[in-house]
Amino acid sequence: MSMIWRNLVGSAALLALAACNQSTPTPAPEPVLDAQPELDIPAWPHGAMVAAADPRAVQAGLDVLAEGGHAVDAAIAVHAVLGLVEPQSSGLGGGAFMLVYLRESGETLVYDGRETAPAAATSELFIKDGEVMGFLPAWQSGRAVGVPGAVALYKAAHDVHGSSEWARLFAPAIELANEGFEVSPRLGGYLANERLRSVMRLDEPGSAAAAYFYPGDSPVAIGTKLQNPAYAEALSEVAALGPPAFYTGPRAQRIVAAVTEDAEPGAMTLDDLRDYTVELRPPLCGDYRNYTICSAPPPSSGGVTQPAIMGLYERIKGVPAGLNQLRDLGHWVNAQRLAYADRDHYVADPDFVPVPAADLINPDYLDARFQDVGDPARAEPPGDPGAVLARGPMIDLWGRDTTEEGGGTTHISIVDLEGNAVSMTATVESPFGNSVLVDGFLLNNELTDFARDPMKNGLPVANAPAGGKRPRSSMSPSFVFASDGELVMVTGSPGGNSIIAYVSKTLIGVLDWQMSAQEAIDLPNVIARGETVGVETSAPDGEIWAEHLRSEGYQVTERAGENSGLNVIVVREDGLEGGSDRRREGVALALAPPEPERELPAPESDN
Ligand code: GLY
């Protein structure tokens, strides 16, 4: 494990990368990578791959990689296109966590571009007239808008890793926005969905969102060629000027106006935008058999939950012979139930509250925690890593979590021609964020990822709102490494708090059940959080799995139309194997390794 993030630990590198606090493009931040000895790294023989939610975005990324671009360059190009063609999931008005793996040094870095509460926010952010606001009114409000992190994240990661020209990365999205893109069945389906229309204000008469998505009060139909010149202009200015084109000046003023003039206004100011920072954090990594699993640390949940689920699963399962999915299902469900309970209780923004993140995946804690598996019909309570590891009990530090989460998110997995990789999950929180369109992009409503009720049983909740705090995320962009440190897998998914279960399914499927990436993605989704176990019975084998879990005593909720959007790359000996979730519209496309340069035969002599 230590190989993966050795240098970051040493530098305690919680380096805050200033997104933008001047009117000129942001200077390159001091690289945090320690000097590396010259290593004799063999050439990467596997080619490159991009797996993401839309083929047009994937192509934009592949084109960047074909020119020799870094995985980070490709991720920016992919995400800029997704903000146009998949606006319901993410965009410039939202945030993201990006894991970057650098093959030459073996390091993994995490760029935290999470949306952030305005400085003036308090724990009462969602308290109105003495009552906790309902989920939907909170969702569709200015109060829910966090300071967006995506553009600052692009720049912070590009400054350190990018090899393509910054402006080039936005060209495919700008072209598509100007020329028009075909509205996909998923986007068109969302817009036509009456239930969604009834709980959102995307079609509010007179709004920019209504003019764009509901011209003449009708949803834009599937297959329509839709132009977004405002988005093209926003991207062109970001391409020319960098983050200042977003975080300062007229665009920042328009964002602040949209938030503060909302019928339910938020407190965002120009200073909040100008002062937004990307945090560079070390990943959290834990071992599962001969593998190391790394994911994003708090305020994300991936780094706590993915290693914890796999570590608990290994301990609960032991070493029975042979493959047997039905036998293992309950072990995986139990591992999920324990890990979700811990994450719900403890994970929040570590810059504001003490989060025992490393303790929650400490092998000594997992050795004790797996023995807590209890009655399958009842919710598992959280464990107490402080008590187990003799650091002092900490379970009563916090009231039980009250957070509810939405699912407007996307995931991008990339391996470049040098073997570097990106695992990036990006979001605007609920589908279409808070429904307010500014300059062709939607504002997020990420702050509803805080617990709206800041107190429970007289105790503060760890994930309560506060000024400058980042809401807890379930996003779990992840890498898997072999014991020699080589990359094995890139994985991640959208899906609100089910993300944790979705991503875990791909780890179990590929690493334990020896499946291909696509086979693992196609498995039924199983979400084991709280009292019930959600099973996707609409998927093949889903009914059998549900019945089996019922027979073991679990309270099973049958679910259909799961919202996973897994995009996975597995490194095999003979190349990269990709998988993309058929529940959405993504693809995984490969780029062959460049032909080795052949020596030309010496010209034959005439004499
Ligand atoms: N908004 C989804 C998440 O951050 O978990």
XYZ file of C-alpha atoms and ligand atoms in Angstrom:
612
model
C 0.000 0.000 0.000
C 2.681 2.441 0.962
C 4.180 2.385 -2.547
C 1.143 4.079 -3.944
C 1.139 7.264 -1.966
C 4.532 7.198 -0.314
C 5.551 10.736 -1.164
C 2.274 12.398 -0.404
C 2.232 11.017 3.093
C 5.718 12.336 3.658
C 4.813 15.795 2.491
C 1.497 15.746 4.412
C 0.442 17.360 1.214
C -2.915 18.875 1.972
C -1.808 21.549 -0.397
C -4.526 24.001 -1.240
C -4.292 24.907 -4.893
C -5.637 28.380 -5.421
C -8.167 28.210 -8.224
C -8.213 31.833 -8.938
C -7.435 34.848 -6.906
C -6.225 37.191 -9.532
C -7.391 38.508 -12.846
C -4.667 36.783 -14.850
C -4.486 33.037 -15.508
C -3.519 31.045 -12.428
C 0.205 30.327 -12.196
C 1.233 26.708 -12.058
C 1.137 25.588 -8.431
C 4.303 24.305 -6.936
C 4.430 20.641 -8.013
C 4.161 18.505 -4.912
C 5.774 15.440 -6.388
C 8.999 14.677 -4.624
C 12.027 14.234 -6.832
C 12.046 10.678 -8.080
C 15.121 8.615 -8.848
C 15.408 7.723 -12.513
C 13.496 4.478 -12.770
C 13.813 1.985 -15.526
C 10.108 1.743 -16.323
C 9.302 -0.524 -19.256
C 7.208 1.041 -22.011
C 3.446 0.697 -21.497
C 2.354 -1.959 -24.001
C -1.409 -1.823 -23.476
C -2.554 1.211 -25.447
C -5.076 3.679 -24.071
C -8.762 3.719 -23.215
C -11.549 6.111 -22.299
C -14.788 4.958 -20.659
C -17.429 7.617 -20.046
C -21.130 8.368 -20.263
C -21.377 9.498 -23.903
C -19.595 8.382 -27.118
C -19.003 11.994 -28.217
C -17.208 12.749 -24.985
C -15.219 9.512 -25.214
C -14.103 10.419 -28.747
C -12.953 13.857 -27.583
C -10.796 12.144 -24.969
C -9.397 9.552 -27.359
C -8.401 12.300 -29.824
C -6.436 14.029 -27.074
C -4.739 10.744 -26.125
C -3.918 9.943 -29.767
C -1.984 13.227 -29.906
C 0.060 12.068 -26.904
C -2.003 13.901 -24.293
C -1.948 12.906 -20.628
C -4.926 11.151 -19.034
C -5.635 14.438 -17.219
C -5.818 16.304 -20.531
C -8.243 13.733 -21.876
C -10.398 13.924 -18.735
C -10.810 17.684 -19.159
C -11.790 17.279 -22.825
C -14.232 14.483 -21.951
C -15.823 16.408 -19.115
C -16.204 19.603 -21.146
C -18.243 17.603 -23.710
C -20.263 15.836 -21.006
C -21.260 19.234 -19.592
C -22.941 19.864 -22.942
C -24.438 16.512 -23.930
C -25.174 15.175 -20.437
C -26.085 18.378 -18.557
C -28.325 16.465 -16.171
C -25.261 14.850 -14.586
C -22.405 17.314 -14.285
C -20.806 20.396 -15.749
C -19.008 23.670 -15.130
C -21.534 24.563 -12.439
C -20.686 21.500 -10.342
C -17.731 19.756 -8.755
C -15.663 16.576 -8.925
C -13.058 14.343 -7.362
C -10.224 13.335 -9.688
C -7.753 10.556 -8.894
C -4.580 10.701 -10.975
C -2.175 7.757 -11.188
C 1.332 8.516 -12.433
C 2.924 5.352 -13.702
C 6.498 6.601 -13.643
C 6.502 7.458 -9.936
C 3.791 5.028 -8.851
C 1.947 7.839 -7.097
C -1.747 8.471 -6.828
C -2.974 12.014 -6.197
C -6.498 13.160 -5.406
C -7.753 16.530 -6.620
C -10.742 17.556 -4.521
C -12.842 19.982 -6.557
C -15.885 19.523 -4.351
C -18.472 22.282 -4.211
C -18.107 24.368 -1.080
C -20.612 26.151 1.133
C -20.456 29.963 1.007
C -18.501 31.532 3.874
C -21.715 32.941 5.345
C -23.473 29.554 5.527
C -24.226 28.161 8.990
C -25.466 24.877 10.385
C -28.964 26.361 9.922
C -28.575 26.446 6.125
C -31.682 24.350 5.605
C -33.688 25.481 8.617
C -36.581 27.762 7.681
C -39.111 29.195 10.131
C -37.684 26.873 12.762
C -38.292 23.729 10.650
C -35.973 21.569 8.602
C -36.745 22.271 4.943
C -38.104 19.370 2.922
C -35.762 17.662 0.493
C -37.399 18.936 -2.701
C -37.774 22.593 -1.651
C -34.139 22.513 -0.514
C -33.067 20.919 -3.791
C -34.706 23.525 -5.963
C -33.275 26.550 -4.211
C -30.418 29.014 -4.149
C -29.519 27.798 -0.652
C -28.348 24.482 -2.080
C -25.785 25.929 -4.507
C -22.178 25.292 -3.554
C -19.273 27.228 -5.029
C -18.500 25.169 -8.146
C -15.142 23.392 -8.321
C -14.926 21.874 -11.812
C -13.093 24.657 -13.654
C -10.589 25.154 -10.844
C -9.994 21.404 -10.739
C -9.305 21.317 -14.487
C -6.665 24.011 -14.102
C -5.041 22.661 -10.953
C -4.619 19.187 -12.473
C -3.592 20.487 -15.894
C -0.933 22.759 -14.398
C 0.747 19.776 -12.767
C 0.165 16.965 -15.274
C -1.092 18.367 -18.563
C 0.958 17.937 -21.704
C -1.659 19.171 -24.184
C -2.216 22.855 -24.728
C -4.906 24.059 -22.283
C -7.095 25.761 -24.896
C -7.069 22.716 -27.173
C -8.895 20.682 -24.545
C -12.057 22.735 -24.920
C -12.149 22.759 -28.734
C -14.363 19.646 -29.223
C -16.973 20.866 -26.747
C -16.962 24.390 -28.187
C -17.418 23.053 -31.718
C -20.245 20.748 -30.671
C -21.972 23.499 -28.699
C -21.826 25.887 -31.662
C -22.818 23.362 -34.318
C -25.397 21.583 -32.203
C -25.489 18.101 -30.684
C -28.116 15.451 -31.027
C -30.205 15.101 -27.855
C -29.757 11.561 -26.559
C -32.619 9.288 -25.459
C -31.563 9.651 -21.837
C -31.490 13.467 -21.866
C -34.669 13.674 -23.940
C -36.340 11.104 -21.689
C -35.530 13.150 -18.593
C -36.908 16.326 -20.154
C -40.152 14.616 -21.145
C -40.591 12.930 -17.775
C -43.709 14.463 -16.234
C -42.892 13.340 -12.716
C -39.504 15.019 -12.880
C -41.067 18.175 -14.317
C -43.503 18.258 -11.434
C -40.776 18.310 -8.763
C -38.256 20.501 -10.577
C -38.386 24.017 -11.920
C -36.411 23.411 -15.095
C -39.411 24.560 -17.133
C -40.139 27.669 -15.050
C -41.625 30.196 -17.493
C -39.224 32.971 -18.419
C -36.123 31.149 -17.132
C -33.028 30.509 -19.233
C -33.416 26.781 -18.500
C -36.972 26.753 -19.853
C -35.911 28.592 -23.017
C -33.146 26.033 -23.601
C -34.807 22.778 -22.543
C -38.516 23.607 -23.114
C -38.791 25.993 -26.075
C -42.476 26.781 -26.608
C -43.154 24.925 -23.342
C -42.360 21.548 -24.976
C -39.427 19.394 -23.974
C -36.640 19.242 -26.533
C -37.217 15.928 -28.285
C -34.798 13.038 -28.572
C -32.737 13.462 -31.736
C -33.137 17.250 -31.887
C -29.975 19.101 -32.814
C -29.493 21.465 -29.888
C -27.071 24.390 -29.949
C -25.700 26.018 -26.821
C -23.805 29.163 -27.867
C -23.706 30.454 -24.281
C -21.842 27.309 -23.203
C -19.489 27.673 -26.191
C -18.752 31.233 -25.122
C -18.170 30.279 -21.488
C -15.764 27.520 -22.545
C -14.009 29.804 -25.059
C -13.343 32.324 -22.309
C -12.112 29.618 -19.925
C -9.903 28.343 -22.766
C -8.464 31.825 -23.314
C -8.220 33.135 -19.745
C -8.376 30.113 -17.452
C -10.370 30.063 -14.195
C -10.626 33.883 -13.896
C -13.148 33.729 -16.757
C -15.361 31.733 -14.414
C -14.516 32.781 -10.855
C -14.233 36.545 -11.405
C -15.775 39.194 -13.630
C -19.189 39.237 -15.323
C -19.695 35.439 -15.284
C -19.074 35.292 -11.531
C -21.503 38.191 -11.112
C -24.157 36.303 -13.056
C -23.626 33.172 -10.924
C -23.901 35.166 -7.698
C -27.003 36.981 -8.976
C -28.678 33.682 -9.867
C -28.021 32.338 -6.362
C -28.876 35.438 -4.363
C -31.938 36.466 -6.407
C -33.470 32.993 -6.158
C -36.901 32.860 -4.509
C -35.120 30.875 -1.772
C -31.782 32.716 -1.907
C -28.341 31.423 -1.049
C -25.559 33.469 0.497
C -22.860 33.048 -2.181
C -20.697 36.110 -2.807
C -18.100 37.133 -5.366
C -15.468 36.549 -2.674
C -16.652 32.942 -2.281
C -16.092 32.359 -5.985
C -12.772 34.193 -6.111
C -11.459 32.301 -3.085
C -12.441 28.775 -4.209
C -9.548 26.345 -3.759
C -8.889 22.851 -5.042
C -7.526 20.612 -2.299
C -4.816 18.118 -3.167
C -5.250 15.173 -0.822
C -3.559 11.806 -0.409
C -5.759 8.883 -1.419
C -6.940 6.372 1.127
C -5.777 2.860 0.300
C -6.388 -0.537 1.804
C -5.500 -4.081 0.975
C -7.711 -6.851 -0.345
C -5.829 -10.140 -0.775
C -2.951 -9.285 -3.120
C -4.477 -6.047 -4.297
C -4.443 -2.471 -3.033
C -7.593 -0.419 -3.470
C -7.280 3.365 -3.465
C -10.053 5.927 -3.574
C -10.866 9.523 -2.680
C -10.630 10.454 1.022
C -13.186 12.538 2.955
C -15.164 14.586 2.264
C -15.672 11.802 -0.279
C -16.614 8.354 0.943
C -14.750 6.178 -1.561
C -11.474 5.946 0.362
C -13.237 4.825 3.523
C -15.865 2.542 2.040
C -14.202 0.750 -0.873
C -11.188 -0.575 1.084
C -13.450 -1.226 4.099
C -15.996 -3.259 2.140
C -13.303 -5.343 0.492
C -11.346 -5.784 3.730
C -14.493 -6.814 5.624
C -15.609 -9.090 2.792
C -12.244 -10.870 2.828
C -12.477 -11.395 6.572
C -16.130 -12.460 6.600
C -15.708 -14.821 3.662
C -12.446 -16.438 4.739
C -10.934 -18.717 2.120
C -13.587 -21.157 0.912
C -12.683 -23.016 -2.256
C -14.054 -22.217 -5.692
C -16.314 -19.558 -7.083
C -19.848 -19.360 -5.738
C -21.659 -16.045 -6.122
C -24.758 -17.029 -4.149
C -22.660 -18.233 -1.230
C -20.683 -14.962 -1.247
C -23.633 -12.634 -1.692
C -24.504 -12.458 2.012
C -20.828 -11.846 2.885
C -20.736 -8.885 0.518
C -24.060 -7.599 1.850
C -22.764 -7.790 5.430
C -19.551 -6.002 4.490
C -21.584 -3.241 2.843
C -23.932 -2.892 5.814
C -21.046 -2.428 8.248
C -19.141 -0.034 5.992
C -22.198 2.086 5.165
C -23.021 2.390 8.888
C -19.504 3.630 9.643
C -19.402 6.002 6.728
C -22.835 7.463 7.547
C -21.764 8.170 11.119
C -18.222 9.469 10.696
C -17.497 10.780 7.211
C -17.680 14.521 6.648
C -15.304 17.326 5.675
C -12.049 16.549 7.553
C -11.059 20.208 7.476
C -14.001 20.898 9.826
C -14.551 17.793 11.936
C -12.257 14.970 13.060
C -12.839 12.049 10.707
C -11.174 8.744 11.709
C -10.708 7.900 8.031
C -7.512 5.860 8.321
C -8.805 4.117 11.443
C -11.951 2.979 9.667
C -9.825 0.948 7.232
C -7.086 0.021 9.697
C -6.606 -3.801 9.521
C -6.858 -4.052 13.324
C -10.192 -2.254 13.259
C -11.464 -4.431 10.402
C -10.350 -7.546 12.332
C -12.726 -6.500 15.099
C -15.421 -4.888 13.002
C -16.202 -7.924 10.836
C -17.277 -9.742 13.973
C -20.055 -7.165 14.483
C -22.210 -8.766 11.787
C -25.609 -8.955 13.430
C -29.266 -9.666 12.772
C -29.822 -9.425 8.996
C -33.289 -7.981 9.549
C -32.030 -4.952 11.497
C -29.775 -2.064 10.558
C -26.155 -2.388 11.670
C -25.088 0.354 14.097
C -21.784 2.139 13.468
C -18.630 0.747 15.023
C -16.234 2.641 17.261
C -12.700 2.694 15.833
C -11.593 4.881 18.741
C -12.530 2.191 21.243
C -11.130 -0.683 19.170
C -7.801 1.026 18.522
C -7.543 2.292 22.114
C -7.663 5.951 21.110
C -10.731 6.654 23.272
C -14.377 5.980 22.364
C -15.731 8.322 19.721
C -19.104 6.963 18.695
C -21.001 9.501 20.804
C -19.167 12.436 19.320
C -21.881 12.652 16.682
C -25.631 12.212 16.389
C -26.803 9.615 13.854
C -26.573 10.890 10.320
C -29.576 12.547 8.675
C -28.224 13.084 5.166
C -30.283 12.274 2.060
C -28.560 12.320 -1.320
C -29.469 12.671 -4.976
C -28.085 11.185 -8.159
C -27.048 13.683 -10.875
C -23.499 12.512 -11.396
C -21.150 10.989 -13.995
C -17.949 8.946 -14.002
C -14.914 8.991 -16.333
C -12.194 6.295 -16.418
C -9.080 6.868 -18.547
C -5.737 5.159 -19.164
C -3.322 7.009 -21.451
C -0.623 5.717 -23.804
C 2.013 6.001 -21.059
C -0.055 3.984 -18.571
C -1.085 6.994 -16.466
C -4.713 6.950 -15.392
C -7.563 9.151 -14.233
C -10.631 8.113 -12.281
C -12.928 11.132 -12.035
C -16.464 11.358 -10.708
C -18.219 14.678 -11.327
C -21.623 15.936 -10.265
C -24.246 18.656 -10.058
C -26.035 16.602 -7.329
C -29.652 16.034 -8.472
C -30.469 15.590 -12.146
C -30.048 19.104 -13.670
C -28.715 20.445 -10.342
C -30.924 23.194 -8.925
C -32.473 23.757 -12.402
C -30.936 27.206 -12.879
C -29.037 27.723 -16.143
C -26.334 30.398 -16.177
C -24.323 30.965 -19.381
C -25.319 27.562 -20.778
C -24.432 25.457 -17.717
C -26.539 24.386 -14.744
C -25.853 25.365 -11.156
C -25.385 22.498 -8.718
C -27.482 21.837 -5.634
C -24.680 19.933 -3.931
C -25.218 21.452 -0.499
C -28.173 19.104 -0.038
C -25.438 16.478 0.418
C -25.080 18.012 3.875
C -27.385 16.738 6.611
C -30.211 19.267 6.461
C -30.984 18.630 10.113
C -27.722 19.573 11.892
C -28.621 17.917 15.202
C -29.786 14.440 16.125
C -30.705 13.364 19.662
C -29.135 16.528 21.037
C -25.810 15.898 19.307
C -24.359 17.684 16.263
C -24.210 15.635 13.061
C -20.707 15.377 11.536
C -22.013 16.242 8.089
C -23.905 19.368 9.180
C -23.454 22.487 7.021
C -20.964 25.247 7.887
C -19.413 28.177 6.058
C -16.584 27.039 3.745
C -17.316 23.360 4.460
C -17.617 20.690 1.743
C -20.603 18.339 1.900
C -19.951 14.643 2.255
C -19.950 12.781 -1.038
C -20.579 9.143 -1.883
C -18.461 9.469 -5.007
C -15.887 6.701 -5.155
C -13.467 7.168 -8.046
C -11.091 4.258 -7.483
C -7.949 2.490 -8.643
C -6.807 -1.057 -7.931
C -3.118 -1.970 -7.915
C -1.306 -5.307 -7.910
C 1.252 -6.115 -5.230
C 4.029 -4.884 -7.532
C 2.310 -1.475 -7.712
C 1.115 -1.898 -11.314
C -2.340 -0.608 -12.199
C -5.033 -3.301 -12.378
C -8.332 -1.428 -12.574
C -9.969 1.987 -12.875
C -13.580 2.200 -11.705
C -16.330 4.540 -10.575
C -20.001 5.384 -10.973
C -22.717 7.959 -10.444
C -25.800 7.075 -8.373
C -26.131 9.117 -5.141
C -25.473 7.132 -1.990
C -25.758 3.881 -3.984
C -22.464 4.781 -5.704
C -20.649 2.988 -2.898
C -22.494 -0.276 -3.598
C -22.238 0.081 -7.384
C -18.482 0.568 -7.367
C -18.012 -2.188 -4.812
C -19.871 -4.575 -7.132
C -17.225 -4.086 -9.833
C -14.426 -4.785 -7.332
C -16.093 -7.992 -6.130
C -16.978 -9.042 -9.681
C -13.564 -8.497 -11.256
C -11.223 -9.249 -8.336
C -13.084 -12.051 -6.580
C -15.528 -13.532 -9.060
C -13.017 -13.281 -11.912
C -15.414 -11.591 -14.287
C -14.747 -9.224 -17.159
C -15.411 -5.531 -16.577
C -18.660 -5.712 -18.559
C -19.860 -8.877 -16.825
C -19.295 -7.249 -13.432
C -21.169 -4.097 -14.493
C -24.074 -6.190 -15.774
C -24.552 -7.960 -12.418
C -27.643 -6.929 -10.455
C -27.038 -3.903 -8.256
C -27.291 -4.706 -4.550
C -27.389 -1.816 -2.091
C -27.130 -2.876 1.565
C -27.529 0.233 3.695
C -29.624 0.450 6.822
C -32.449 -2.006 7.456
C -33.136 -3.159 3.941
C -31.158 -4.603 1.066
C -32.104 -3.176 -2.333
C -31.771 -5.746 -5.114
C -32.119 -4.907 -8.793
C -34.579 -7.617 -9.695
C -34.968 -6.253 -13.228
C -31.418 -7.435 -14.005
C -30.688 -11.051 -14.997
C -30.343 -13.176 -11.827
C -31.792 -10.341 -9.753
C -34.865 -12.365 -8.725
C -32.662 -15.303 -7.726
C -30.397 -13.053 -5.690
C -33.367 -11.378 -3.986
C -34.895 -14.735 -3.092
C -31.593 -16.051 -1.775
C -31.064 -13.013 0.449
C -34.629 -13.276 1.737
C -33.956 -16.904 2.644
C -30.960 -15.697 4.683
C -33.184 -13.325 6.670
C -32.565 -9.971 4.982
C -35.383 -7.504 4.348
C -35.160 -7.218 0.580
C -36.540 -4.301 -1.398
C -36.931 -5.137 -5.067
C -35.663 -2.337 -7.277
C -35.811 -1.686 -11.009
C -34.250 0.937 -13.239
C -31.146 1.317 -11.121
C -29.230 4.498 -11.703
C -25.687 3.162 -11.896
C -23.404 4.465 -14.635
C -20.280 2.410 -14.086
C -17.311 3.007 -16.364
C -14.520 0.531 -15.799
C -11.118 -0.278 -17.285
C -9.236 -3.464 -16.382
C -5.602 -3.952 -17.334
C -5.161 -7.462 -18.718
C -1.952 -9.036 -19.930
C -3.020 -8.701 -23.529
C -4.408 -5.177 -23.343
C -7.060 -2.976 -21.780
C -10.543 -4.325 -21.239
C -13.335 -1.804 -20.837
C -16.913 -1.886 -19.710
C -19.622 0.732 -19.646
C -22.967 0.553 -17.897
C -25.786 -0.435 -20.257
C -28.182 1.274 -17.846
C -26.886 4.559 -19.316
C -25.421 5.605 -22.683
C -21.685 5.304 -22.198
C -18.992 3.411 -24.067
C -15.449 2.252 -23.403
C -13.223 2.722 -26.455
C -9.591 1.769 -26.886
C -6.643 3.259 -28.683
C -4.013 0.793 -29.893
C -0.445 1.353 -28.724
C 1.652 3.226 -31.273
C 3.549 1.015 -33.729
C 7.138 0.622 -32.556
C 9.502 2.560 -34.755
C 11.125 0.111 -37.114
C 14.651 0.536 -38.300
C 14.713 1.013 -42.041
C 16.966 -1.444 -43.878
C 20.134 0.149 -45.137
C 19.815 1.091 -48.839
C 21.474 -1.426 -51.099
C 24.701 -0.240 -52.517
C 25.025 0.029 -56.289
C 28.594 -1.010 -56.312
N -23.883 14.236 -5.333
C -23.452 12.913 -5.277
C -22.329 12.719 -4.335
O -21.490 13.583 -4.214
O -22.261 11.706 -3.694
